[in-house]
GROMACS .gro file of C-alpha atoms in nm:
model
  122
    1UNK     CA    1   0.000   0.000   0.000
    2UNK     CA    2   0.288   0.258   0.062
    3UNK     CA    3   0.509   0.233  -0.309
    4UNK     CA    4   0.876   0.371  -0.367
    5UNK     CA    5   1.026   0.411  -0.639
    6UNK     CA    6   1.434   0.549  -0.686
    7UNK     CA    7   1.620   0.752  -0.980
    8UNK     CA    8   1.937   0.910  -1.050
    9UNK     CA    9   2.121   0.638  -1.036
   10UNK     CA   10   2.423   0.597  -1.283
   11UNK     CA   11   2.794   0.616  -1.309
   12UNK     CA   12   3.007   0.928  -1.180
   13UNK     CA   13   3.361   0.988  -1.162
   14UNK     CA   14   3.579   1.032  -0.793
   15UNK     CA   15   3.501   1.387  -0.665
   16UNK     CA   16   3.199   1.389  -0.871
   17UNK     CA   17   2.846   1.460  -0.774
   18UNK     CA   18   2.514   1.274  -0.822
   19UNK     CA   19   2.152   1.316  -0.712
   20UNK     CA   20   1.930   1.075  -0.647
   21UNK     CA   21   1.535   1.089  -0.599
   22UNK     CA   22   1.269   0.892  -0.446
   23UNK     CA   23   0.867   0.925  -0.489
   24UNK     CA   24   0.617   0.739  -0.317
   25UNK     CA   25   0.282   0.667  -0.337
   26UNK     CA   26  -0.019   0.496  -0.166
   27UNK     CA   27  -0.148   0.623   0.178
   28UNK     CA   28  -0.128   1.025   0.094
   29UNK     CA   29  -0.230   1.148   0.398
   30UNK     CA   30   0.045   0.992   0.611
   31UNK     CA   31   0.370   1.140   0.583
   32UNK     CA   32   0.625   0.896   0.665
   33UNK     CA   33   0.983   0.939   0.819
   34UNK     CA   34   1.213   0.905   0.529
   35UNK     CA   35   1.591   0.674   0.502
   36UNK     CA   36   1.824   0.597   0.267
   37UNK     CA   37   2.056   0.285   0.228
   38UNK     CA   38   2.292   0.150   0.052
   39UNK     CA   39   2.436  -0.173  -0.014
   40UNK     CA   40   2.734  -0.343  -0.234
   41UNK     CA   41   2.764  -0.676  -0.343
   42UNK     CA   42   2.916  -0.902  -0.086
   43UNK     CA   43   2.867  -0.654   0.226
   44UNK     CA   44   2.554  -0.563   0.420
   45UNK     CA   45   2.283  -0.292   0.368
   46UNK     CA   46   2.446   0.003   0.563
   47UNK     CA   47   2.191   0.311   0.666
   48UNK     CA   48   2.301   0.651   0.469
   49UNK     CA   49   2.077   0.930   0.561
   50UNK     CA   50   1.710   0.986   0.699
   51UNK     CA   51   1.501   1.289   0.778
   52UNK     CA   52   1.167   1.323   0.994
   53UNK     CA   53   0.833   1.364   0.826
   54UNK     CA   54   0.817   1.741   0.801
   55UNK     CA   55   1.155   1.778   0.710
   56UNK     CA   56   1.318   1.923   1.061
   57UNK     CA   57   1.557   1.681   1.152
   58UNK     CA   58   1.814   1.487   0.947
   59UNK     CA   59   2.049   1.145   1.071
   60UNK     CA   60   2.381   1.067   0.895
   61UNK     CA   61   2.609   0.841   0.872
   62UNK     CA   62   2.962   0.896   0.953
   63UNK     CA   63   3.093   0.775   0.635
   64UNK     CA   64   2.889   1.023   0.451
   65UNK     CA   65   2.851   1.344   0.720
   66UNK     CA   66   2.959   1.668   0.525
   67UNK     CA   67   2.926   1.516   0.171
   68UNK     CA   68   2.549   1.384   0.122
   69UNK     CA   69   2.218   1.573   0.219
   70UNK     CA   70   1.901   1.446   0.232
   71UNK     CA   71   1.550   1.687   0.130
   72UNK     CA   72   1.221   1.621   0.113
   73UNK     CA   73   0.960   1.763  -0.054
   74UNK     CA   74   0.611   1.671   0.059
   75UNK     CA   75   0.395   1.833  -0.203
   76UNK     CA   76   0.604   1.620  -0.439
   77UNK     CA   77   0.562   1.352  -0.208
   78UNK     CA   78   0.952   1.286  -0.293
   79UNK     CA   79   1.278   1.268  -0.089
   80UNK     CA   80   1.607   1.339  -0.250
   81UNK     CA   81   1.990   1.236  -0.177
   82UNK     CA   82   2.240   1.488  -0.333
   83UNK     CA   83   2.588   1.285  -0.350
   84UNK     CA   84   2.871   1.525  -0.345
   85UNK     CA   85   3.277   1.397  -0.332
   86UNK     CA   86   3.171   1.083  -0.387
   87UNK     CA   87   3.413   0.791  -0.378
   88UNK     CA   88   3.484   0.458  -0.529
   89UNK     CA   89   3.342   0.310  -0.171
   90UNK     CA   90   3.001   0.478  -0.222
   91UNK     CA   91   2.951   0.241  -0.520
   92UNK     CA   92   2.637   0.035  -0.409
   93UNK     CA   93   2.298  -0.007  -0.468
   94UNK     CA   94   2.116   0.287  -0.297
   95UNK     CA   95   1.708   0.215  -0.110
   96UNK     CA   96   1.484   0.438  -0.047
   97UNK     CA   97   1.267   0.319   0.271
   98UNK     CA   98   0.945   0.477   0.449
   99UNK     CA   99   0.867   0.413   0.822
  100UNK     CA  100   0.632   0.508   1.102
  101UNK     CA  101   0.926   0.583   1.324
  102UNK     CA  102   1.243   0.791   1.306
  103UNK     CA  103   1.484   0.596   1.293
  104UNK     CA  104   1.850   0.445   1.146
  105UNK     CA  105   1.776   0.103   1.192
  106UNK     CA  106   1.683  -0.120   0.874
  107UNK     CA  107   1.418  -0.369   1.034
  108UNK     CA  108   1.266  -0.045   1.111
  109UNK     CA  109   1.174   0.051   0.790
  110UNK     CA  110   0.867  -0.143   0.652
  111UNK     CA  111   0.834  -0.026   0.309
  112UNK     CA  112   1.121  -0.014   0.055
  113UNK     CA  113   1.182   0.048  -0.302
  114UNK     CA  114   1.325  -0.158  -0.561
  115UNK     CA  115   1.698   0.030  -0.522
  116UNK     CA  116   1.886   0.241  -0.819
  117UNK     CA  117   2.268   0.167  -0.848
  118UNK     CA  118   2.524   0.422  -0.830
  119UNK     CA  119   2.869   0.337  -0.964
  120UNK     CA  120   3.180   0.599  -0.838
  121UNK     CA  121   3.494   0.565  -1.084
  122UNK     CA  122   3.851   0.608  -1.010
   0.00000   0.00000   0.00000
């Protein structure tokens, strides 16, 4: 009942930047708290970034503090990512997840989209 589906996805250089975009669908009139994840073949999915359903407050994580930002716009029903430096390391397949509850943890998240890849060159 809650749908997401990712874009921007593609292949960037080192140093590069990239934005990525999520928009979701089903239950309108709830406005969910927002995450993004990543994960590359071989390691687990690894929380990125999530922000609070009106936007006010934003999580990172450490590995990507200072470089990524995460937006939302509600009218839009849509949540960006804006990549910026972005390294070899940050090649993964990136999620887009809704929840009930702000939060960093992944079994917290109950609705996720099908995932865009993002692939940093040297």
């Amino acid at each position: 009942q809650v749908q997401l589906v990712e874009s921007g996805g593609g292949l960037v250089q080192s140093g590069g930047s990239l934005r990525l975009s999520c928009a979701r669908s089903g239950r309108a009139f709830t406005t969910y708290h927002m995450g993004w994840f990543r994960q590359a073949p071989g390691k687990e999915r690894e929380f990125v970034a999530a922000i609070s359903g009106e936007g006010t407050i934003t999580y990172y994580a450490d590995s990507v503090k200072g470089r990524f930002t995460i937006s939302r716009d509600n009218a839009k029903n849509t949540v960006d990512l804006q990549m910026n430096s972005v390294k070899p390391e940050d090649t993964a397949t990136y999620y887009c997840a809704a929840s009930g509850v702000l939060v960093t943890r992944e079994d917290g998240y109950p609705y996720w989209g099908q995932g865009t890849q993002v692939t940093v060159s040297s």
